[in-house]
Tab-separated table of C-alpha atoms in Angstrom:
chain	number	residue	atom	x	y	z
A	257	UNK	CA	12.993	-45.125	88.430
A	258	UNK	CA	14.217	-49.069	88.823
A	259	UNK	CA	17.100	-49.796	90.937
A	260	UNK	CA	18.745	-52.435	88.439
A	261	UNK	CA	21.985	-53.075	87.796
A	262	UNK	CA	24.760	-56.107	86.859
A	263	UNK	CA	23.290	-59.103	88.846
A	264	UNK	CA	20.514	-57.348	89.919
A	265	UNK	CA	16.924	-56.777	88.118
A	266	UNK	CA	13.443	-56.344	88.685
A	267	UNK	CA	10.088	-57.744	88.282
A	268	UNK	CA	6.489	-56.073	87.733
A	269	UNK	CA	3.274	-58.338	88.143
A	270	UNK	CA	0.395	-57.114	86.109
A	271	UNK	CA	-3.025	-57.825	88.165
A	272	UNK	CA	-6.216	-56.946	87.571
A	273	UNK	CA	-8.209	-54.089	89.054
A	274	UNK	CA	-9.964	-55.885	91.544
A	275	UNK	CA	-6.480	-57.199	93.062
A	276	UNK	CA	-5.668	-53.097	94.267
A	277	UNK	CA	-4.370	-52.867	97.942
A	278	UNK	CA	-3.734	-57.159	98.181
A	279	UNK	CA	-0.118	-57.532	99.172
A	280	UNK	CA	1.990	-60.408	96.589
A	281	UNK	CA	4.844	-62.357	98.065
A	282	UNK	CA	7.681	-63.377	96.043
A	283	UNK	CA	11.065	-65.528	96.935
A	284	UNK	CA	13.677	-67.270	95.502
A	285	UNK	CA	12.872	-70.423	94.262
A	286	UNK	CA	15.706	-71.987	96.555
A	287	UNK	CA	14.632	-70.355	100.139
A	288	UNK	CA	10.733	-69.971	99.943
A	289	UNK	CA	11.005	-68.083	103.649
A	290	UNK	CA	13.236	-65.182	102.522
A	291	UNK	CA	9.996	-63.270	101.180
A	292	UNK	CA	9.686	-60.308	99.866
A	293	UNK	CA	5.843	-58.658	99.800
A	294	UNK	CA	4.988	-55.619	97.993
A	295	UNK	CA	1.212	-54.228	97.291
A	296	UNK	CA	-0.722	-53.970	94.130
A	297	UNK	CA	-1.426	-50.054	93.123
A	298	UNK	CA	-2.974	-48.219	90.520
A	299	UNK	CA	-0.845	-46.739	88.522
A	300	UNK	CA	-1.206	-44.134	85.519
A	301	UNK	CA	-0.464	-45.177	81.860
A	302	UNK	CA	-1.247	-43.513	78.464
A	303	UNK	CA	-4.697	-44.623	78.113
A	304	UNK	CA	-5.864	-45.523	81.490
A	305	UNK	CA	-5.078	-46.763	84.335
A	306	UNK	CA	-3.020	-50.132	85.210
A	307	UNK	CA	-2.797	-52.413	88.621
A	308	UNK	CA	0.921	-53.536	88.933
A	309	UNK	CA	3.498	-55.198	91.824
A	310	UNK	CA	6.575	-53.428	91.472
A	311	UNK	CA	9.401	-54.850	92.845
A	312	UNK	CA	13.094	-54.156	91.796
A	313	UNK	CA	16.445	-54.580	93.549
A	314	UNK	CA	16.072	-58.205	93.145
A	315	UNK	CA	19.568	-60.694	92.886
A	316	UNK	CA	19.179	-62.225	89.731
A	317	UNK	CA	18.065	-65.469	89.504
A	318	UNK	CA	14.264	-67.613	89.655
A	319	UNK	CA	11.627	-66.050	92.062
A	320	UNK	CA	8.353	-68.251	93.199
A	321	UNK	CA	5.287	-65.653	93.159
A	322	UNK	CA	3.287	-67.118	95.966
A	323	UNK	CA	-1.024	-66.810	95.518
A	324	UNK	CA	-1.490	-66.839	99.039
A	325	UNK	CA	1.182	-67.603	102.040
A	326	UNK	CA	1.437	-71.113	101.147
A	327	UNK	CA	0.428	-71.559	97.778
A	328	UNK	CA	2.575	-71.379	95.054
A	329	UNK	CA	1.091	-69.956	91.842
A	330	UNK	CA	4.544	-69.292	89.366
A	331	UNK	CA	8.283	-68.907	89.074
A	332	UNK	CA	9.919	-66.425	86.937
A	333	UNK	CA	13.673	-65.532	86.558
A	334	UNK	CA	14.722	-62.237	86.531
A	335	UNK	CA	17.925	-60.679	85.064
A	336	UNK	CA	20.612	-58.139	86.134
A	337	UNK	CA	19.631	-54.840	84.027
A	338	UNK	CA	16.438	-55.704	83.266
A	339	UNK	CA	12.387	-56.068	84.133
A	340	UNK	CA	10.569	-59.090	84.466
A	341	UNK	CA	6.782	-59.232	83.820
A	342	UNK	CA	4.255	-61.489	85.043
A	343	UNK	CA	0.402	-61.089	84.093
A	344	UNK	CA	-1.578	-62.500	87.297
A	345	UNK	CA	-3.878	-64.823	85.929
A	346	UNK	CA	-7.858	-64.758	86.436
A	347	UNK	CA	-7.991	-67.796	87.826
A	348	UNK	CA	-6.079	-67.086	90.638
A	349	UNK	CA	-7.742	-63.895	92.144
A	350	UNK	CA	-7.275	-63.019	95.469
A	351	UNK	CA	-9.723	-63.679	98.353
């Protein structure tokens, strides 16, 4: 269950397996310091299991998703009453 509304939305990062237990910032493009950090879990789908950042209650508007505390790696915008989805790429696996 999502906690999205009018003006508020959400946003799920899909990472892959070897990303489980790192912790992924993400703030609003216009105050990078008002962070918000949630941790990458395995989570059960029809046909396997997925690694996801699930992060609702969000104001609606563009989020940076930060690669490490002072690297940017993408913005996104989220919506009031609905999800956002971001595929981590590769490239940009954790340490």
């Amino acid at each position: 269950m999502l906690n999205i509304g009018t003006g508020i939305g959400a946003l799920v990062i899909r990472t892959p397996g070897c990303m489980h237990g790192h912790d992924i910032e993400i703030s609003p493009v216009e105050d990078p310091a008002l962070r918000t950090q949630a941790t990458v879990r395995a989570r059960s789908v029809r046909g396997g299991v997925t690694y996801t950042v699930v992060v609702d209650c969000l104001r609606e508007g563009r989020y940076t998703i930060w690669r490490d505390p002072v690297t940017p790696l993408a913005e996104i915008d989220v919506r009031g009453d609905r999800v956002a989805e971001f595929t981590w790429p590769a490239t940009a696996l954790a340490a």
